[in-house]
mmCIF file of C-alpha atoms and ligand atoms in Angstrom:
data_model
loop_
_atom_site.group_PDB
_atom_site.id
_atom_site.type_symbol
_atom_site.label_atom_id
_atom_site.label_comp_id
_atom_site.label_asym_id
_atom_site.label_seq_id
_atom_site.Cartn_x
_atom_site.Cartn_y
_atom_site.Cartn_z
ATOM 1 C CA MET A 279 81.432 72.562 77.398
ATOM 2 C CA ALA A 280 81.653 75.667 79.509
ATOM 3 C CA MET A 281 85.125 76.493 80.828
ATOM 4 C CA MET A 282 85.469 76.934 84.492
ATOM 5 C CA PRO A 283 86.024 80.765 85.468
ATOM 6 C CA HIS A 284 89.702 82.032 85.507
ATOM 7 C CA VAL A 285 91.351 84.489 87.768
ATOM 8 C CA LEU A 286 93.893 86.462 85.805
ATOM 9 C CA ILE A 287 97.080 86.779 87.946
ATOM 10 C CA VAL A 288 99.197 89.721 87.112
ATOM 11 C CA ALA A 289 102.321 89.363 89.466
ATOM 12 C CA GLY A 290 106.140 88.616 89.964
ATOM 13 C CA SER A 291 107.717 85.414 90.605
ATOM 14 C CA ASP A 292 109.539 84.603 93.756
ATOM 15 C CA SER A 293 111.945 81.865 93.325
ATOM 16 C CA SER A 294 111.597 80.753 96.908
ATOM 17 C CA GLY A 295 107.744 80.058 96.719
ATOM 18 C CA GLY A 296 107.136 82.250 99.753
ATOM 19 C CA ALA A 297 105.125 84.952 98.016
ATOM 20 C CA GLY A 298 104.181 86.197 94.338
ATOM 21 C CA LEU A 299 102.961 83.881 91.694
ATOM 22 C CA ALA A 300 103.296 80.373 93.310
ATOM 23 C CA ARG A 301 101.253 81.627 96.347
ATOM 24 C CA ASP A 302 98.570 83.478 94.094
ATOM 25 C CA ILE A 303 98.066 80.250 91.939
ATOM 26 C CA GLU A 304 98.024 78.056 94.959
ATOM 27 C CA THR A 305 95.312 80.196 96.376
ATOM 28 C CA VAL A 306 93.181 80.380 93.234
ATOM 29 C CA SER A 307 93.379 76.875 93.087
ATOM 30 C CA ALA A 308 92.380 76.331 96.683
ATOM 31 C CA VAL A 309 89.171 78.295 96.168
ATOM 32 C CA GLY A 310 88.533 75.976 93.198
ATOM 33 C CA LEU A 311 89.390 77.942 90.271
ATOM 34 C CA ARG A 312 91.943 78.081 87.509
ATOM 35 C CA ALA A 313 94.614 81.005 86.960
ATOM 36 C CA CYS A 314 96.209 82.369 84.019
ATOM 37 C CA LEU A 315 99.088 84.688 84.314
ATOM 38 C CA ALA A 316 100.872 87.869 83.117
ATOM 39 C CA VAL A 317 104.318 87.705 84.736
ATOM 40 C CA THR A 318 105.596 91.369 85.614
ATOM 41 C CA ALA A 319 108.942 90.554 87.220
ATOM 42 C CA ILE A 320 111.161 87.651 87.708
ATOM 43 C CA THR A 321 112.865 87.819 91.366
ATOM 44 C CA VAL A 322 115.518 85.789 92.826
ATOM 45 C CA GLN A 323 114.900 85.270 96.352
ATOM 46 C CA THR A 324 115.519 83.138 99.447
ATOM 47 C CA HIS A 325 113.005 83.397 102.363
ATOM 48 C CA GLU A 326 115.418 85.982 103.940
ATOM 49 C CA ALA A 327 116.551 88.078 101.011
ATOM 50 C CA VAL A 328 115.603 89.354 97.438
ATOM 51 C CA GLU A 329 118.717 88.909 95.457
ATOM 52 C CA ARG A 330 117.796 90.106 92.104
ATOM 53 C CA ILE A 331 114.827 91.707 90.333
ATOM 54 C CA GLU A 332 114.410 91.654 86.585
ATOM 55 C CA PRO A 333 111.379 93.532 85.339
ATOM 56 C CA VAL A 334 109.392 92.126 82.319
ATOM 57 C CA ALA A 335 109.038 94.602 79.472
ATOM 58 C CA PRO A 336 105.999 96.573 79.677
ATOM 59 C CA GLU A 337 104.514 95.439 76.246
ATOM 60 C CA LEU A 338 105.304 91.723 77.096
ATOM 61 C CA ILE A 339 103.187 92.241 80.397
ATOM 62 C CA ALA A 340 100.270 93.947 78.244
ATOM 63 C CA ALA A 341 100.623 90.994 75.610
ATOM 64 C CA GLN A 342 100.256 88.409 78.317
ATOM 65 C CA MET A 343 97.213 90.099 79.866
ATOM 66 C CA ARG A 344 95.662 90.210 76.532
ATOM 67 C CA ALA A 345 96.278 86.705 75.532
ATOM 68 C CA ALA A 346 95.169 85.349 78.755
ATOM 69 C CA LEU A 347 91.989 87.309 78.361
ATOM 70 C CA ALA A 348 91.347 86.259 75.011
ATOM 71 C CA ALA A 349 91.985 82.523 75.827
ATOM 72 C CA ASN A 350 89.886 82.108 79.129
ATOM 73 C CA PRO A 351 86.592 83.301 80.478
ATOM 74 C CA VAL A 352 88.393 85.434 83.278
ATOM 75 C CA ALA A 353 86.183 86.410 86.140
ATOM 76 C CA ALA A 354 88.306 88.463 88.139
ATOM 77 C CA ILE A 355 91.854 89.932 87.974
ATOM 78 C CA LYS A 356 94.450 89.800 90.875
ATOM 79 C CA ILE A 357 97.383 92.351 90.528
ATOM 80 C CA GLY A 358 100.479 92.087 92.681
ATOM 81 C CA MET A 359 103.955 93.106 92.290
ATOM 82 C CA LEU A 360 104.298 95.709 89.191
ATOM 83 C CA GLY A 361 107.855 96.757 89.521
ATOM 84 C CA THR A 362 108.194 99.809 87.266
ATOM 85 C CA ALA A 363 106.145 102.967 86.510
ATOM 86 C CA ALA A 364 106.038 101.522 82.772
ATOM 87 C CA GLY A 365 104.882 98.176 84.167
ATOM 88 C CA VAL A 366 102.057 100.144 85.933
ATOM 89 C CA ASP A 367 101.099 102.061 82.886
ATOM 90 C CA ALA A 368 101.069 98.787 80.654
ATOM 91 C CA VAL A 369 98.662 97.104 83.147
ATOM 92 C CA ALA A 370 96.331 100.312 83.472
ATOM 93 C CA ALA A 371 96.253 100.332 79.654
ATOM 94 C CA VAL A 372 94.829 96.930 79.188
ATOM 95 C CA LEU A 373 92.566 97.279 82.127
ATOM 96 C CA GLY A 374 91.182 100.458 80.373
ATOM 97 C CA GLU A 375 90.131 98.365 77.524
ATOM 98 C CA SER A 376 86.739 98.210 78.845
ATOM 99 C CA ARG A 377 86.712 95.070 80.943
ATOM 100 C CA SER A 378 83.911 94.613 83.324
ATOM 101 C CA VAL A 379 85.554 92.141 85.571
ATOM 102 C CA PRO A 380 86.395 93.097 89.309
ATOM 103 C CA VAL A 381 90.101 93.955 89.661
ATOM 104 C CA VAL A 382 91.763 93.347 93.039
ATOM 105 C CA LEU A 383 94.926 95.317 93.798
ATOM 106 C CA ASP A 384 97.591 94.501 96.105
ATOM 107 C CA PRO A 385 99.842 97.337 96.207
ATOM 108 C CA VAL A 386 102.853 95.442 96.847
ATOM 109 C CA LEU A 387 105.670 98.114 97.473
ATOM 110 C CA ALA A 388 108.378 96.178 99.438
ATOM 111 C CA SER A 389 109.365 92.606 100.570
ATOM 112 C CA SER A 390 109.199 91.708 104.325
ATOM 113 C CA SER A 391 113.211 91.826 104.198
ATOM 114 C CA GLY A 392 112.793 95.433 103.113
ATOM 115 C CA ARG A 393 113.484 95.222 99.375
ATOM 116 C CA ALA A 394 111.372 97.784 97.059
ATOM 117 C CA LEU A 395 109.481 95.731 94.567
ATOM 118 C CA LEU A 396 107.877 98.943 93.248
ATOM 119 C CA ALA A 397 110.164 101.889 91.966
ATOM 120 C CA GLY A 398 109.630 105.084 93.864
ATOM 121 C CA ASP A 399 108.355 106.885 90.551
ATOM 122 C CA ALA A 400 105.761 104.204 89.959
ATOM 123 C CA VAL A 401 103.595 105.134 93.169
ATOM 124 C CA GLU A 402 102.273 108.376 91.659
ATOM 125 C CA SER A 403 101.455 106.194 88.340
ATOM 126 C CA LEU A 404 99.699 103.607 90.453
ATOM 127 C CA ARG A 405 97.673 106.206 92.359
ATOM 128 C CA GLN A 406 96.668 108.335 89.046
ATOM 129 C CA LYS A 407 96.114 105.456 86.529
ATOM 130 C CA LEU A 408 95.436 102.119 88.510
ATOM 131 C CA LEU A 409 93.369 103.010 91.447
ATOM 132 C CA SER A 410 90.342 104.072 89.771
ATOM 133 C CA LEU A 411 90.134 100.871 87.530
ATOM 134 C CA CYS A 412 90.169 98.562 90.885
ATOM 135 C CA ALA A 413 87.137 97.202 92.810
ATOM 136 C CA MET A 414 89.200 96.755 95.627
ATOM 137 C CA VAL A 415 92.915 97.756 96.901
ATOM 138 C CA THR A 416 94.487 95.986 99.871
ATOM 139 C CA PRO A 417 97.205 98.113 101.455
ATOM 140 C CA ASN A 418 98.749 97.186 104.662
ATOM 141 C CA LEU A 419 99.440 100.344 106.966
ATOM 142 C CA PRO A 420 102.830 101.356 105.403
ATOM 143 C CA GLU A 421 101.334 100.806 102.007
ATOM 144 C CA LEU A 422 98.458 102.946 102.856
ATOM 145 C CA ALA A 423 100.890 105.479 104.366
ATOM 146 C CA LEU A 424 103.139 105.675 101.206
ATOM 147 C CA LEU A 425 100.245 105.753 98.882
ATOM 148 C CA THR A 426 98.688 108.852 100.852
ATOM 149 C CA GLY A 427 102.166 110.526 101.311
ATOM 150 C CA ALA A 428 101.482 110.567 104.980
ATOM 151 C CA PRO A 429 103.281 109.082 108.056
ATOM 152 C CA ALA A 430 101.788 105.436 109.106
ATOM 153 C CA ALA A 431 98.611 105.835 110.790
ATOM 154 C CA THR A 432 98.826 105.555 114.506
ATOM 155 C CA ASP A 433 95.019 105.173 115.298
ATOM 156 C CA ARG A 434 91.750 104.125 113.645
ATOM 157 C CA THR A 435 90.626 107.920 113.013
ATOM 158 C CA ASP A 436 93.837 108.518 111.211
ATOM 159 C CA LEU A 437 93.632 105.094 109.293
ATOM 160 C CA ILE A 438 90.204 105.954 108.206
ATOM 161 C CA ARG A 439 91.072 109.660 107.007
ATOM 162 C CA GLN A 440 93.820 108.137 104.807
ATOM 163 C CA GLY A 441 91.749 105.415 103.615
ATOM 164 C CA HIS A 442 89.361 107.949 102.333
ATOM 165 C CA LEU A 443 92.182 110.129 100.719
ATOM 166 C CA LEU A 444 92.722 106.706 98.560
ATOM 167 C CA LEU A 445 88.971 106.431 97.954
ATOM 168 C CA GLU A 446 88.914 110.088 96.678
ATOM 169 C CA ALA A 447 91.768 109.028 94.302
ATOM 170 C CA GLY A 448 89.195 106.706 92.760
ATOM 171 C CA ALA A 449 89.563 103.048 94.555
ATOM 172 C CA LYS A 450 86.151 101.768 94.900
ATOM 173 C CA ALA A 451 86.824 99.763 98.178
ATOM 174 C CA LEU A 452 89.840 99.566 100.411
ATOM 175 C CA LEU A 453 90.627 96.697 102.810
ATOM 176 C CA VAL A 454 93.318 98.066 105.199
ATOM 177 C CA LYS A 455 95.280 95.281 106.703
ATOM 178 C CA GLY A 456 96.003 95.138 110.304
ATOM 179 C CA GLY A 457 98.494 92.846 110.351
ATOM 180 C CA HIS A 458 101.424 95.385 110.873
ATOM 181 C CA ALA A 459 99.620 96.754 113.768
ATOM 182 C CA THR A 460 99.922 95.410 117.474
ATOM 183 C CA GLY A 461 97.365 93.886 119.702
ATOM 184 C CA ALA A 462 95.820 90.524 120.486
ATOM 185 C CA GLY A 463 93.722 90.501 117.233
ATOM 186 C CA SER A 464 94.380 91.316 113.642
ATOM 187 C CA THR A 465 91.504 93.427 112.235
ATOM 188 C CA ASP A 466 91.186 94.390 108.744
ATOM 189 C CA LEU A 467 88.997 97.518 107.810
ATOM 190 C CA LEU A 468 86.854 97.413 104.701
ATOM 191 C CA LEU A 469 86.242 101.178 103.718
ATOM 192 C CA ARG A 470 84.022 102.252 100.899
ATOM 193 C CA PRO A 471 82.747 105.466 99.921
ATOM 194 C CA ASN A 472 79.265 106.445 101.600
ATOM 195 C CA ALA A 473 79.460 103.361 103.699
ATOM 196 C CA GLU A 474 80.225 102.530 107.461
ATOM 197 C CA PRO A 475 83.688 100.917 107.778
ATOM 198 C CA VAL A 476 83.263 97.088 108.312
ATOM 199 C CA CYS A 477 85.613 95.165 110.456
ATOM 200 C CA PHE A 478 86.939 91.761 110.034
ATOM 201 C CA ASP A 479 88.698 90.285 113.000
ATOM 202 C CA ALA A 480 90.879 87.283 113.270
ATOM 203 C CA PRO A 481 93.002 86.318 116.378
ATOM 204 C CA ARG A 482 96.702 87.427 115.900
ATOM 205 C CA ILE A 483 98.639 84.180 115.484
ATOM 206 C CA ALA A 484 102.325 84.163 116.652
ATOM 207 C CA VAL A 485 103.985 83.033 113.520
ATOM 208 C CA GLU A 486 105.990 84.355 110.459
ATOM 209 C CA MET A 487 104.650 83.504 107.155
ATOM 210 C CA ARG A 488 105.535 85.071 103.935
ATOM 211 C CA GLY A 489 102.900 85.854 101.148
ATOM 212 C CA THR A 490 100.073 86.281 103.384
ATOM 213 C CA GLY A 491 99.328 89.536 101.341
ATOM 214 C CA CYS A 492 99.503 87.820 98.024
ATOM 215 C CA MET A 493 97.159 85.150 99.390
ATOM 216 C CA LEU A 494 94.750 87.409 100.834
ATOM 217 C CA ALA A 495 94.106 89.671 97.586
ATOM 218 C CA SER A 496 94.146 86.443 95.459
ATOM 219 C CA ALA A 497 91.470 84.667 97.670
ATOM 220 C CA ILE A 498 89.444 88.111 97.357
ATOM 221 C CA ALA A 499 89.785 87.962 93.620
ATOM 222 C CA ALA A 500 88.632 84.191 93.420
ATOM 223 C CA TYR A 501 85.635 84.702 95.732
ATOM 224 C CA LEU A 502 84.562 87.654 93.558
ATOM 225 C CA ALA A 503 85.038 85.422 90.692
ATOM 226 C CA ARG A 504 82.710 82.981 92.130
ATOM 227 C CA GLY A 505 80.234 85.584 92.411
ATOM 228 C CA GLU A 506 80.150 86.182 96.026
ATOM 229 C CA THR A 507 79.856 89.890 97.250
ATOM 230 C CA LEU A 508 82.578 91.920 98.458
ATOM 231 C CA GLU A 509 82.026 91.398 102.033
ATOM 232 C CA THR A 510 81.700 87.650 101.835
ATOM 233 C CA SER A 511 84.764 87.566 99.641
ATOM 234 C CA VAL A 512 86.764 89.475 102.288
ATOM 235 C CA SER A 513 85.503 87.219 105.128
ATOM 236 C CA ARG A 514 86.276 83.931 103.410
ATOM 237 C CA ALA A 515 89.475 85.159 102.019
ATOM 238 C CA LYS A 516 90.541 86.118 105.697
ATOM 239 C CA ARG A 517 89.327 82.876 106.972
ATOM 240 C CA TYR A 518 91.486 81.063 104.406
ATOM 241 C CA VAL A 519 94.591 82.993 105.194
ATOM 242 C CA PHE A 520 93.931 82.459 108.810
ATOM 243 C CA THR A 521 93.806 78.551 108.253
ATOM 244 C CA LYS A 522 97.063 78.668 106.296
ATOM 245 C CA LEU A 523 98.676 80.622 109.306
ATOM 246 C CA LEU A 524 97.259 78.103 111.634
ATOM 247 C CA ALA A 525 98.532 75.111 109.674
ATOM 248 C CA SER A 526 101.938 76.697 109.250
ATOM 249 C CA ARG A 527 102.374 76.590 113.009
ATOM 250 C CA THR A 528 102.603 72.747 112.975
HETATM 251 N N1 PLP B 78 108.200 88.806 96.099
HETATM 252 C C1 PLP B 78 106.948 89.025 95.386
HETATM 253 C C2 PLP B 78 107.228 88.600 93.856
HETATM 254 C C3 PLP B 78 105.742 89.439 95.757
HETATM 255 O O1 PLP B 78 104.890 89.648 95.006
HETATM 256 C C4 PLP B 78 105.785 89.789 97.148
HETATM 257 C C5 PLP B 78 104.557 90.374 97.806
HETATM 258 O O2 PLP B 78 103.484 90.417 97.321
HETATM 259 C C6 PLP B 78 106.822 89.570 98.182
HETATM 260 C C7 PLP B 78 107.986 89.156 97.331
HETATM 261 C C8 PLP B 78 106.948 90.048 99.279
HETATM 262 O O3 PLP B 78 106.419 89.001 100.183
HETATM 263 P P1 PLP B 78 106.892 89.028 101.706
HETATM 264 O O4 PLP B 78 106.227 90.246 102.305
HETATM 265 O O5 PLP B 78 106.433 87.903 102.145
HETATM 266 O O6 PLP B 78 108.446 89.047 101.594
#
């Protein structure tokens, strides 16, 4: 019997369940696929604070990825928190072993509470070794700024300019998330080389919810695994997160 396509989730755990692996698995499952895992870090968190971070040994991250890929028909890979430069290197090494499945990278740099989830010296590794292996990278505005070494973009022209710097660094597509901007809508911008930007609009919902970045990237990976195009995957993933935000208001 053919096995259901899997999404390999490479991410950190969050004991509160608000973000990280718990959110990723829940999302992949909601899209109707199965998840397999490579845990990159164990974090002790409440919804208010990150109390402790234990990075998993890089060779253990790589071994989990190889075992997950050997065990299952993996149709997409979602990468979240990576923690350290050595962790980034280990993940890039496994991805470089000629896999042809789409990789979605959520460049998790910090928690909402402000604690760094990626070491400062890992940003360069991520840019140099990982970006070119990814079909899609989903930075928010602060992450885009940090990855390009520039101040946060203040207007769309600036944002597109910064986005193209990352595309030149090798990312095949970027979804720049507008959740950190202000205004009545929450607009995400899909940027690809040699293509016009595509806008994805949703009404801004006045609710605080953790893990929305994890959910969006996991849902994009899951829809890509189901064979949808990049644009359809983004659109359906955004709708999924919007529905979750609406439900959390009640
Ligand atoms: N903890 C882990 C393990 C995560 O992967 C992430 C984000 O991806 C976070 C915390 C941050 O989530 P939030 O911004 O909701 O605090």
